[in-house]
Amino acid sequence: MDGTILSSTAAAERVWGKWAEGMGLDVEKFLPTMHGRRGIDTITDLNLPGVDPTVEAEKILRGEIDDVEGVVPLGGAAEFLKKLPVERWAIVTSSPLELAKARLAAAGIPVPKYLVSAEDVTIGKPNPQGYRLGAERLGFSPNDVLVFEDVPAGIQAGESAGAEVMVITATHSHPVEGGQYRIADYRAVAPHVADDGRLSIKLR
């Protein structure tokens, strides 16, 4: 979701940056590590003495829900999603459900029929659990799913699940490895449903 159909980078980095500064972390080095992962996983991996990851993740969640300024859809994303059959796509996000809904609303994107959020998995990205669950809810094997991702943790999760990965580069400030395909955003592509029901993506 974040960085894939909408951009929440400015809002997320405001909240996480303030938290990291309060924890005495090197903010510039820390911020690139928190994108595309569950907050609790990011904080747990820091192994900060005397810090309860659950408590801190909840503080950050409240801050992110309150700050959606600058959350916008990526170019062409809303139109692209409207053309997909509603039962054939899902969001698999590291965001908690409440935050996902707040950011989708801010970006003007409806909540999809299927949404896998942080609460639905026991291990977050780069573990493939979320994408396997998303494929299951759609009724497909992960091998028949195309994952859209923008960060290394998500790309690795999609590939580990057995899916092909389309890397969205709109929010990238440096090259990201992995994935089979690349597009900047959705303005030059459109979904296509074949006579046999298979979905594909075509250049406009």
Coordinates of C-alpha atoms in Angstrom, one line a residue:
M1 CA 0.0 0.0 0.0
D2 CA 2.5 2.7 1.2
G3 CA 4.8 3.5 -1.7
T4 CA 2.9 1.1 -3.9
I5 CA -0.5 2.7 -4.5
L6 CA -0.1 5.8 -2.3
S7 CA 2.7 7.9 -0.9
S8 CA 2.8 8.4 2.9
T9 CA 6.6 8.9 3.1
A10 CA 6.4 12.4 4.3
A11 CA 3.9 11.7 7.1
A12 CA 5.6 8.4 8.2
E13 CA 9.0 10.0 8.3
R14 CA 7.8 12.9 10.4
V15 CA 6.4 10.6 13.0
W16 CA 9.2 8.0 13.0
G17 CA 11.8 10.7 12.8
K18 CA 10.5 12.4 15.9
W19 CA 10.4 9.1 17.7
A20 CA 13.9 8.1 16.6
E21 CA 15.4 11.5 17.7
G22 CA 13.8 11.0 21.1
M23 CA 15.4 7.6 21.3
G24 CA 18.8 9.0 20.5
L25 CA 19.1 7.2 17.1
D26 CA 20.8 8.5 14.0
V27 CA 17.6 9.7 12.3
E28 CA 19.1 9.8 8.8
K29 CA 20.4 6.3 9.0
F30 CA 17.3 4.9 10.7
L31 CA 14.5 6.2 8.5
P32 CA 15.3 4.0 5.4
T33 CA 15.1 0.9 7.6
M34 CA 11.5 1.4 8.8
H35 CA 9.6 1.4 5.4
G36 CA 7.5 -1.6 4.4
R37 CA 7.7 -3.3 7.8
R38 CA 5.5 -3.6 10.8
G39 CA 6.3 -1.0 13.4
I40 CA 6.7 -3.6 16.2
D41 CA 9.2 -5.6 14.1
T42 CA 11.3 -2.5 13.4
I43 CA 11.4 -1.5 17.1
T44 CA 12.1 -5.1 18.3
D45 CA 15.0 -5.4 15.9
L46 CA 16.6 -2.3 17.4
N47 CA 16.9 -4.1 20.7
L48 CA 16.9 -0.8 22.7
P49 CA 17.5 -1.3 26.4
G50 CA 14.4 -0.6 28.6
V51 CA 12.2 -0.1 25.6
D52 CA 8.9 -2.1 25.2
P53 CA 8.3 -2.5 21.5
T54 CA 4.6 -3.0 22.0
V55 CA 4.2 0.2 23.9
E56 CA 6.3 2.2 21.5
A57 CA 4.7 0.8 18.4
E58 CA 1.3 1.9 19.8
K59 CA 2.6 5.4 20.3
I60 CA 3.8 5.6 16.8
L61 CA 0.6 4.2 15.4
R62 CA -1.4 6.9 17.2
G63 CA 0.9 9.5 15.8
E64 CA 0.6 8.1 12.2
I65 CA -3.2 8.0 12.4
D66 CA -3.3 11.6 13.5
D67 CA -0.8 12.8 10.8
V68 CA -2.0 12.0 7.2
E69 CA -1.0 15.4 5.8
G70 CA 0.6 14.8 2.4
V71 CA -0.7 11.3 1.9
V72 CA -1.6 11.1 -1.8
P73 CA -2.3 8.4 -4.4
L74 CA 0.5 7.5 -6.8
G75 CA 0.0 8.6 -10.4
G76 CA -2.8 6.7 -12.0
A77 CA -3.3 4.3 -9.0
A78 CA -6.9 5.1 -8.2
E79 CA -8.0 4.8 -11.9
F80 CA -6.0 1.5 -12.3
L81 CA -7.6 0.0 -9.2
K82 CA -11.1 1.0 -10.3
K83 CA -10.6 -1.1 -13.5
L84 CA -9.7 -4.3 -11.6
P85 CA -12.5 -6.8 -10.8
V86 CA -13.1 -6.2 -7.0
E87 CA -12.7 -9.9 -6.2
R88 CA -9.3 -10.2 -8.0
W89 CA -7.1 -7.9 -6.0
A90 CA -6.0 -7.4 -2.4
I91 CA -3.9 -5.1 -0.3
V92 CA -1.2 -6.8 1.8
T93 CA 0.3 -4.1 4.1
S94 CA 2.5 -3.9 7.1
S95 CA 0.3 -1.1 8.5
P96 CA -2.2 -1.9 11.2
L97 CA -5.8 -1.9 9.9
E98 CA -6.8 1.4 11.5
L99 CA -3.8 3.2 10.0
A100 CA -4.3 1.5 6.6
K101 CA -7.9 2.8 6.5
A102 CA -6.9 6.3 7.5
R103 CA -4.2 6.5 4.8
L104 CA -6.5 5.0 2.1
A105 CA -9.2 7.6 3.0
A106 CA -6.6 10.4 2.9
A107 CA -5.5 9.3 -0.6
G108 CA -9.1 8.9 -1.8
I109 CA -8.8 5.1 -2.4
P110 CA -11.6 2.9 -1.3
V111 CA -10.9 0.0 1.1
P112 CA -10.7 -3.2 -1.0
K113 CA -12.8 -6.3 -0.5
Y114 CA -9.6 -8.1 0.7
L115 CA -7.1 -6.4 3.0
V116 CA -4.3 -8.2 4.9
S117 CA -2.9 -5.9 7.7
A118 CA -0.3 -6.2 10.4
E119 CA -2.8 -7.8 12.7
D120 CA -3.4 -10.7 10.3
V121 CA 0.2 -12.1 10.5
T122 CA 2.4 -13.3 13.2
I123 CA 5.6 -12.4 11.3
G124 CA 5.9 -9.4 9.0
K125 CA 7.7 -8.8 5.8
P126 CA 10.2 -9.9 4.6
N127 CA 8.5 -13.1 5.7
P128 CA 6.1 -14.3 2.9
Q129 CA 3.2 -15.0 5.3
G130 CA 1.2 -11.9 4.4
Y131 CA 1.3 -12.5 0.6
R132 CA 0.5 -16.2 1.0
L133 CA -2.6 -15.2 3.1
G134 CA -3.5 -12.5 0.5
A135 CA -3.4 -15.1 -2.3
E136 CA -5.4 -17.5 -0.2
R137 CA -8.2 -14.9 0.3
L138 CA -8.3 -14.3 -3.4
G139 CA -8.6 -18.0 -4.0
F140 CA -5.3 -18.3 -6.0
S141 CA -1.9 -19.9 -5.6
P142 CA 0.8 -17.3 -4.9
N143 CA 2.4 -18.6 -8.2
D144 CA -0.6 -17.0 -10.0
V145 CA -0.4 -13.7 -8.3
L146 CA 1.5 -10.5 -9.3
V147 CA 2.7 -8.6 -6.2
F148 CA 3.2 -4.8 -6.4
E149 CA 6.0 -3.6 -4.1
D150 CA 8.4 -0.8 -3.6
V151 CA 10.8 -1.8 -0.8
P152 CA 13.3 -4.6 -0.3
A153 CA 11.4 -6.3 2.6
G154 CA 8.2 -6.4 0.5
I155 CA 10.0 -7.5 -2.7
Q156 CA 11.7 -10.4 -0.8
A157 CA 8.3 -11.3 0.8
G158 CA 6.6 -11.5 -2.6
E159 CA 9.3 -13.5 -4.2
S160 CA 9.6 -15.9 -1.2
A161 CA 5.8 -16.5 -1.4
G162 CA 6.3 -17.7 -5.0
A163 CA 4.8 -14.7 -6.8
E164 CA 6.3 -12.5 -9.5
V165 CA 6.9 -8.9 -8.3
M166 CA 6.3 -5.6 -10.1
V167 CA 8.5 -2.9 -8.5
I168 CA 6.9 0.6 -8.2
T169 CA 9.7 3.2 -8.3
A170 CA 7.8 6.5 -7.9
T171 CA 9.0 7.0 -4.3
H172 CA 12.6 5.7 -4.8
S173 CA 15.5 7.9 -4.2
H174 CA 18.0 5.2 -5.0
P175 CA 18.0 1.9 -6.9
V176 CA 16.2 -1.1 -5.3
E177 CA 17.1 -4.7 -6.3
G178 CA 14.8 -7.6 -7.0
G179 CA 11.5 -8.1 -8.7
Q180 CA 10.8 -9.1 -12.3
Y181 CA 9.2 -5.9 -13.6
R182 CA 9.4 -2.2 -13.0
I183 CA 7.1 0.8 -13.6
A184 CA 7.3 4.3 -12.1
D185 CA 3.5 4.5 -11.5
Y186 CA 0.3 3.5 -13.1
R187 CA -0.2 6.3 -15.7
A188 CA 1.2 4.3 -18.6
V189 CA -0.4 1.0 -17.9
A190 CA -3.9 -0.5 -17.7
P191 CA -5.3 -3.9 -16.5
H192 CA -6.6 -6.3 -19.1
V193 CA -9.0 -9.2 -18.5
A194 CA -8.7 -11.9 -21.2
D195 CA -11.5 -14.0 -22.4
D196 CA -10.4 -16.9 -20.1
G197 CA -10.5 -14.5 -17.1
R198 CA -6.7 -14.1 -16.7
L199 CA -5.6 -10.7 -15.7
S200 CA -2.6 -9.0 -17.3
I201 CA -1.1 -5.5 -17.5
K202 CA -0.7 -3.7 -20.8
L203 CA 0.9 -0.5 -21.8
R204 CA -1.6 2.1 -22.8

